[in-house]
mmCIF file of C-alpha atoms in Angstrom:
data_model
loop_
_atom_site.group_PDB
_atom_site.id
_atom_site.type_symbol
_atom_site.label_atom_id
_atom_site.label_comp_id
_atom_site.label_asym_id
_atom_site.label_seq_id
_atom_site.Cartn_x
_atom_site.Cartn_y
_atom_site.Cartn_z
ATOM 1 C CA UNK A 1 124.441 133.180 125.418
ATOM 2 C CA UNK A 2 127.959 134.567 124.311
ATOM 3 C CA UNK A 3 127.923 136.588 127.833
ATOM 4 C CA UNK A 4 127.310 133.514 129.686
ATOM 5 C CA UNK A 5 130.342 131.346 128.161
ATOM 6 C CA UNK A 6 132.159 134.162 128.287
ATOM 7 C CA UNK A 7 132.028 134.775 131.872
ATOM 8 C CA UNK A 8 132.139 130.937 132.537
ATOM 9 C CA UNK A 9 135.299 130.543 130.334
ATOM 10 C CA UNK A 10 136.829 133.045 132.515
ATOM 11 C CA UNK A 11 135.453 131.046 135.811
ATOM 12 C CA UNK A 12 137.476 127.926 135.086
ATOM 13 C CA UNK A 13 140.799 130.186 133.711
ATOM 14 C CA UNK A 14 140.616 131.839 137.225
ATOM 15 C CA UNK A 15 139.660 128.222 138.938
ATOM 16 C CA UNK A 16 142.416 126.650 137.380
ATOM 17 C CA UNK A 17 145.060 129.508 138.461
ATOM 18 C CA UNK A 18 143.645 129.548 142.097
ATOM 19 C CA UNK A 19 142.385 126.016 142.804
ATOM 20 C CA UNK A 20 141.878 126.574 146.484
ATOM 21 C CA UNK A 21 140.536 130.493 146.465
ATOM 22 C CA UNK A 22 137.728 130.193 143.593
ATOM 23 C CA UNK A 23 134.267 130.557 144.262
ATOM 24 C CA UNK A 24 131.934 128.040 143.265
ATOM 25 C CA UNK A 25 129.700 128.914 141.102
ATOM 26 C CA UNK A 26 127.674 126.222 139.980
ATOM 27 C CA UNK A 27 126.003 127.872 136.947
ATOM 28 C CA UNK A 28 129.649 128.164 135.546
ATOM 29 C CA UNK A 29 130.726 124.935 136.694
ATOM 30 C CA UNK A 30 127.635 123.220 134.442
ATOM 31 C CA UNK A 31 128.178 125.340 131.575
ATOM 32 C CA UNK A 32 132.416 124.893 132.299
ATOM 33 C CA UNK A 33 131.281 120.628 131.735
ATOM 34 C CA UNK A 34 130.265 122.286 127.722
ATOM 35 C CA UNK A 35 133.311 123.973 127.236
ATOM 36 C CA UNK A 36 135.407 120.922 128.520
ATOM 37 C CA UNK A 37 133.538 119.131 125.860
ATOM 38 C CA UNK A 38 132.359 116.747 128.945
ATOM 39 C CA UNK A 39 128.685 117.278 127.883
ATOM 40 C CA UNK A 40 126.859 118.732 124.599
ATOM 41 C CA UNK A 41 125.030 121.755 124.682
ATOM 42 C CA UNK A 42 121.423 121.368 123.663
ATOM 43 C CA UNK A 43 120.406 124.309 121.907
ATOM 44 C CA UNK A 44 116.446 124.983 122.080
ATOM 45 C CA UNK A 45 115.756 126.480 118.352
ATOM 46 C CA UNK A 46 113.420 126.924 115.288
ATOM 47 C CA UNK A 47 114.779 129.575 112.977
ATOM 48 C CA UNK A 48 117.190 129.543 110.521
ATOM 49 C CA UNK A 49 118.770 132.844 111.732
ATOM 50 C CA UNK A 50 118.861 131.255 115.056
ATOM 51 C CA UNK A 51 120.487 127.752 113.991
ATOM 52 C CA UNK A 52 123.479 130.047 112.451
ATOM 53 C CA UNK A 53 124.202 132.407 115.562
ATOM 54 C CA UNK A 54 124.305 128.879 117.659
ATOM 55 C CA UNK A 55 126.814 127.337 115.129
ATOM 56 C CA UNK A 56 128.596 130.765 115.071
ATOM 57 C CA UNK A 57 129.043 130.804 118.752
ATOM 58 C CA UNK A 58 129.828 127.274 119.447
ATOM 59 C CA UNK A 59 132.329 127.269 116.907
ATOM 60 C CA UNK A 60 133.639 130.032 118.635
ATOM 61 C CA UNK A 61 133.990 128.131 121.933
ATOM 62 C CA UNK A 62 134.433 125.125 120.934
ATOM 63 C CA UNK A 63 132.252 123.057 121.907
ATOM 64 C CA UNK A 64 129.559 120.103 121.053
ATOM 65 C CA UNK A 65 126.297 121.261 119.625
ATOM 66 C CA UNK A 66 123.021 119.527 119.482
ATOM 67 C CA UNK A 67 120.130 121.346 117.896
ATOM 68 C CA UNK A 68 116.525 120.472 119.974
ATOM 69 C CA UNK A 69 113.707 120.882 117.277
ATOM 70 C CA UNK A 70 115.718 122.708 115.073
ATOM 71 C CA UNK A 71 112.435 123.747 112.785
ATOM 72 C CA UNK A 72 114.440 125.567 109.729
ATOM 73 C CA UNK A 73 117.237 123.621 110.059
ATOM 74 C CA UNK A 74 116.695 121.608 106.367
ATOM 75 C CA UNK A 75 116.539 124.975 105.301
ATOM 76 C CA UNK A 76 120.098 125.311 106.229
ATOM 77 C CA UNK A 77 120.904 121.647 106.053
ATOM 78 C CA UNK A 78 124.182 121.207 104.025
ATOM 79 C CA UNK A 79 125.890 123.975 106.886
ATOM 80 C CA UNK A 80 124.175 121.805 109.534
ATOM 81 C CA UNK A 81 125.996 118.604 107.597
ATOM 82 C CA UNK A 82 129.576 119.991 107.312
ATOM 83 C CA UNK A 83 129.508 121.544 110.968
ATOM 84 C CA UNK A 84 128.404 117.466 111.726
ATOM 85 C CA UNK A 85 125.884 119.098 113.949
ATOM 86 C CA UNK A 86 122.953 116.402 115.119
ATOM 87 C CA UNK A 87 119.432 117.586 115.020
ATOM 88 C CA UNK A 88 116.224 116.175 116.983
ATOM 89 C CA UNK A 89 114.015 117.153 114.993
ATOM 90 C CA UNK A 90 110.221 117.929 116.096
ATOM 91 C CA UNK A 91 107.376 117.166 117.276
ATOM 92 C CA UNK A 92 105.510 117.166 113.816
ATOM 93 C CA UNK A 93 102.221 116.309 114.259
ATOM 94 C CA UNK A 94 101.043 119.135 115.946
ATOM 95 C CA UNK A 95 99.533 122.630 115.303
ATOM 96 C CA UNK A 96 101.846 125.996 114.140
ATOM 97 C CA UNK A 97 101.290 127.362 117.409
ATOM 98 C CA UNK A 98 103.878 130.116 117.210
ATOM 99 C CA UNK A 99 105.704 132.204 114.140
ATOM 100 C CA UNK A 100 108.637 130.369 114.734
ATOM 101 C CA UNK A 101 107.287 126.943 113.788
ATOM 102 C CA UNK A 102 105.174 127.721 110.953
ATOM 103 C CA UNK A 103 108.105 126.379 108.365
ATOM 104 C CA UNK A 104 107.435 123.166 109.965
ATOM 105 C CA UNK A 105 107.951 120.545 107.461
ATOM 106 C CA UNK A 106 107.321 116.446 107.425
ATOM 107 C CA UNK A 107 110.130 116.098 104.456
ATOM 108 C CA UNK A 108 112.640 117.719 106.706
ATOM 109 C CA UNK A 109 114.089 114.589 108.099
ATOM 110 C CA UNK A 110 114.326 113.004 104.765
ATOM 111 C CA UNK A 111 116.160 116.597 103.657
ATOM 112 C CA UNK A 112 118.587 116.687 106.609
ATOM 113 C CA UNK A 113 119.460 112.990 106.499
ATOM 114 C CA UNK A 114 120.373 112.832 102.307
ATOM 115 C CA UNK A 115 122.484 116.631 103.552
ATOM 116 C CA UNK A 116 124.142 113.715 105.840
ATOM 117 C CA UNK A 117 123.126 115.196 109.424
ATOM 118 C CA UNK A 118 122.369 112.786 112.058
ATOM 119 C CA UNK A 119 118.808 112.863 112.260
ATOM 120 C CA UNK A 120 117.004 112.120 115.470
ATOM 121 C CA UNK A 121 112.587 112.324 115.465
ATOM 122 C CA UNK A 122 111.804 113.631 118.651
ATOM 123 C CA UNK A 123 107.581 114.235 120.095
ATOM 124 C CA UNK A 124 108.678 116.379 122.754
ATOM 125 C CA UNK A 125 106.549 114.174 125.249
ATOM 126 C CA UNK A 126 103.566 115.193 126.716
ATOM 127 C CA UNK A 127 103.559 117.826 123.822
ATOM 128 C CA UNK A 128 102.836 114.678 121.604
ATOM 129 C CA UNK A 129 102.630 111.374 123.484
ATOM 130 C CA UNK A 130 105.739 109.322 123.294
ATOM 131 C CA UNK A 131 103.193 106.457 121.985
ATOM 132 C CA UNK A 132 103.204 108.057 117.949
ATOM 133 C CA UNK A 133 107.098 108.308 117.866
ATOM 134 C CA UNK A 134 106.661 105.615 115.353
ATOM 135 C CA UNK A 135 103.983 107.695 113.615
ATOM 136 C CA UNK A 136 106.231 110.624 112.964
ATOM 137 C CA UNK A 137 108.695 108.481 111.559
ATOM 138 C CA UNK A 138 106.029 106.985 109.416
ATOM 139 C CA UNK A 139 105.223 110.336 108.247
ATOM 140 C CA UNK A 140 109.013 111.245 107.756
ATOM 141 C CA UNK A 141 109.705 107.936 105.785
ATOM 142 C CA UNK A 142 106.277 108.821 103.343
ATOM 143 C CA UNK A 143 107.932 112.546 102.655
ATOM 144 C CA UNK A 144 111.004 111.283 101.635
ATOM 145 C CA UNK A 145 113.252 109.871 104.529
ATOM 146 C CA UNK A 146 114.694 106.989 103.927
ATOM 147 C CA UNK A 147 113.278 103.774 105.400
ATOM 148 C CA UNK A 148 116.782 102.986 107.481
ATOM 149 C CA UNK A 149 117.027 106.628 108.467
ATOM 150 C CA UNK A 150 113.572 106.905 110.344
ATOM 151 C CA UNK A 151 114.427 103.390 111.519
ATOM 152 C CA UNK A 152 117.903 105.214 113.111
ATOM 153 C CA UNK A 153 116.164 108.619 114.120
ATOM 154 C CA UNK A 154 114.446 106.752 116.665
ATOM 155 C CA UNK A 155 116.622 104.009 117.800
ATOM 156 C CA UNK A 156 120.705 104.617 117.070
ATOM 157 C CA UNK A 157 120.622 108.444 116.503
ATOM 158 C CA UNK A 158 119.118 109.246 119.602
ATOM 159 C CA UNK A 159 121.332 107.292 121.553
ATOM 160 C CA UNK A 160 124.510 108.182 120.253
ATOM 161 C CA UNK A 161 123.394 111.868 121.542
ATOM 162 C CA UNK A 162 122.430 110.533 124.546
ATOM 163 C CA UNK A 163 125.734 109.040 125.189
ATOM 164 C CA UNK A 164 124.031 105.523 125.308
ATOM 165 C CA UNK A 165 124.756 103.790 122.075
ATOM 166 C CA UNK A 166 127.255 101.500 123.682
ATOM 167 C CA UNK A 167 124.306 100.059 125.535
ATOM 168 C CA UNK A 168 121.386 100.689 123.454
ATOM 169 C CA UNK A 169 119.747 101.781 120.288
ATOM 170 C CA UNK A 170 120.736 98.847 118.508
ATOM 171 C CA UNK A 171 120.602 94.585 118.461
ATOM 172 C CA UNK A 172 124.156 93.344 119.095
ATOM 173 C CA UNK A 173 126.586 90.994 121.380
ATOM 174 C CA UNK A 174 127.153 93.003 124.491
ATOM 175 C CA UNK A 175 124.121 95.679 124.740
ATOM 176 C CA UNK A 176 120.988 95.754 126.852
ATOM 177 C CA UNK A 177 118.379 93.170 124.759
ATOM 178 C CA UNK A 178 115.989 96.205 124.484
ATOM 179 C CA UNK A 179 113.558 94.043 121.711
ATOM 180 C CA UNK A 180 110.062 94.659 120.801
ATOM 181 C CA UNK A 181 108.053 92.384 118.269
ATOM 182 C CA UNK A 182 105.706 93.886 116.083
ATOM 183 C CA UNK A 183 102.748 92.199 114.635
ATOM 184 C CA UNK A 184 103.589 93.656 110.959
ATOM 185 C CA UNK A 185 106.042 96.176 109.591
ATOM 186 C CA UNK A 186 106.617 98.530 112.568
ATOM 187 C CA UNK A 187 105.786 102.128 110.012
ATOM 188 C CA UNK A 188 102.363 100.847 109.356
ATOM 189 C CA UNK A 189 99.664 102.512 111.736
ATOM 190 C CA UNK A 190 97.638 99.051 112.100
ATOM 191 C CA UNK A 191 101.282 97.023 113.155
ATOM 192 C CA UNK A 192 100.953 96.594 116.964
ATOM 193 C CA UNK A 193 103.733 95.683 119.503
ATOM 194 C CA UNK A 194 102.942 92.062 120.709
ATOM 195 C CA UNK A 195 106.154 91.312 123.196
ATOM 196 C CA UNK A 196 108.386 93.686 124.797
ATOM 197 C CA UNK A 197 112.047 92.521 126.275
ATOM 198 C CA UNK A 198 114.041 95.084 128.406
ATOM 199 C CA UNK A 199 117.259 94.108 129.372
ATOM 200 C CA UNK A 200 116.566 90.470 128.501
ATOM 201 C CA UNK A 201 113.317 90.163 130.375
ATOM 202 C CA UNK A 202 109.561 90.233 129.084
ATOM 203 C CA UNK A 203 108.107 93.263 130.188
ATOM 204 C CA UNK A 204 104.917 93.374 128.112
ATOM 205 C CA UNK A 205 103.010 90.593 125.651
ATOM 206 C CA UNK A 206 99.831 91.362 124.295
ATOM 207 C CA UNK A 207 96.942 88.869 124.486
ATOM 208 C CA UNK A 208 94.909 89.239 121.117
ATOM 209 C CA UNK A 209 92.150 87.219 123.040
ATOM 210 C CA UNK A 210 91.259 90.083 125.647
ATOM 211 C CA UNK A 211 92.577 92.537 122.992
ATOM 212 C CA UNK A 212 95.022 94.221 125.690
ATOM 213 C CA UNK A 213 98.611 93.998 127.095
ATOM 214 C CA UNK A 214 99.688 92.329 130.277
ATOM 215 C CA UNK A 215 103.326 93.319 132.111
ATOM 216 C CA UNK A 216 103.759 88.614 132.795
ATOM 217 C CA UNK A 217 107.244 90.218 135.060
ATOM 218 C CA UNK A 218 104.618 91.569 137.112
ATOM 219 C CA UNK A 219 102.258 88.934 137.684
#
């Protein structure tokens, strides 16, 4: 990974010198877009070892990090916190499948958010479906998290990383009306969604009669 910014840092030092006789190379021009700071780099990782060589080396450059799973990360959670590193953090409802994930913990959210990290609950769809996002949060909340911070690691955090937040993750003048309305306390496994708004419009009401959903935009 240090190779690769390396050679791209020199890419855009010799593009900017000669701005008519550079190859493109568009490999170098993406990874160029990090180093500009125009776009985070999202950093696949699980170990703790790991986490540190990616904050080592993007200190080094200089540029935004965002750790993707980040597995160990709680275990290195106040360095995580000071570097103001986010973390999407998951999927946690399934299996150890590999060495690397077998510190999986539910209380890591709750660990990472008090550390102050910007915490983010990710499923890693189709790995887990997108459809118990809510349940990992659930999950996070009951091993410590915070009720507001698994409430923002799956609306706000997410997309402030995204870039979004101007539009969405949150209810306020100006956004997209992104608004579902739950049938009970949204962290509770029996709650169902019974109206969905995106953008304003009704996308999705559910009809307790016929016990199922209907999209009325579509009729």
């Amino acid at each position: 990974m240090r190779e690769a910014f390396t050679k791209a840092r020199n890419y855009l030092a010799k593009k900017e010198a000669d701005p008519e006789g550079y190859e493109v190379d568009l490999v170098n021009e993406a990874l160029g877009s990090v180093l500009n700071r125009e776009i985070p780099w999202r950093q696949h990782c699980h170990r703790a070892d790991d986490i540190a060589t990616a904050m080592r080396i993007a200190q080094e450059f200089g540029y935004q990090l965002v750790l993707d799973h980040g597995t160990e990360s709680y275990l290195v959670a106040d360095k995580v916190a000071a570097a103001g590193i986010p973390v999407l953090y998951g999927p946690m409802i399934v299996s150890r499948s590999k060495v690397e994930v077998r510190d999986r913990s539910p209380k890591a959210p709750g660990i990472l958010e008090a550390a102050g990290v910007e915490v983010s609950i990710i499923t890693d769809h189709p790995v887990v479906p997108i459809e118990f996002l809510v349940t990992q949060a659930a999950l996070a909340m009951k091993e410590g998290m915070t009720r507001q911070g698994a409430l923002r690691a799956i609306t706000m955090n997410p997309a402030k990383v995204l870039g979004v937040d101007e539009r969405i993750g949150s209810l306020a003048p100006g956004k997209d009306a992104d608004v579902v309305l739950w049938s009970g306390d949204p962290f509770d496994f029996a709650s169902r969604a019974t109206r969905v708004w995106v953008n304003g419009e009704e996308v999705y009401a559910y009809d307790s009669a016929l016990g199922e959903g209907s999209s009325p935009s579509a009729e």
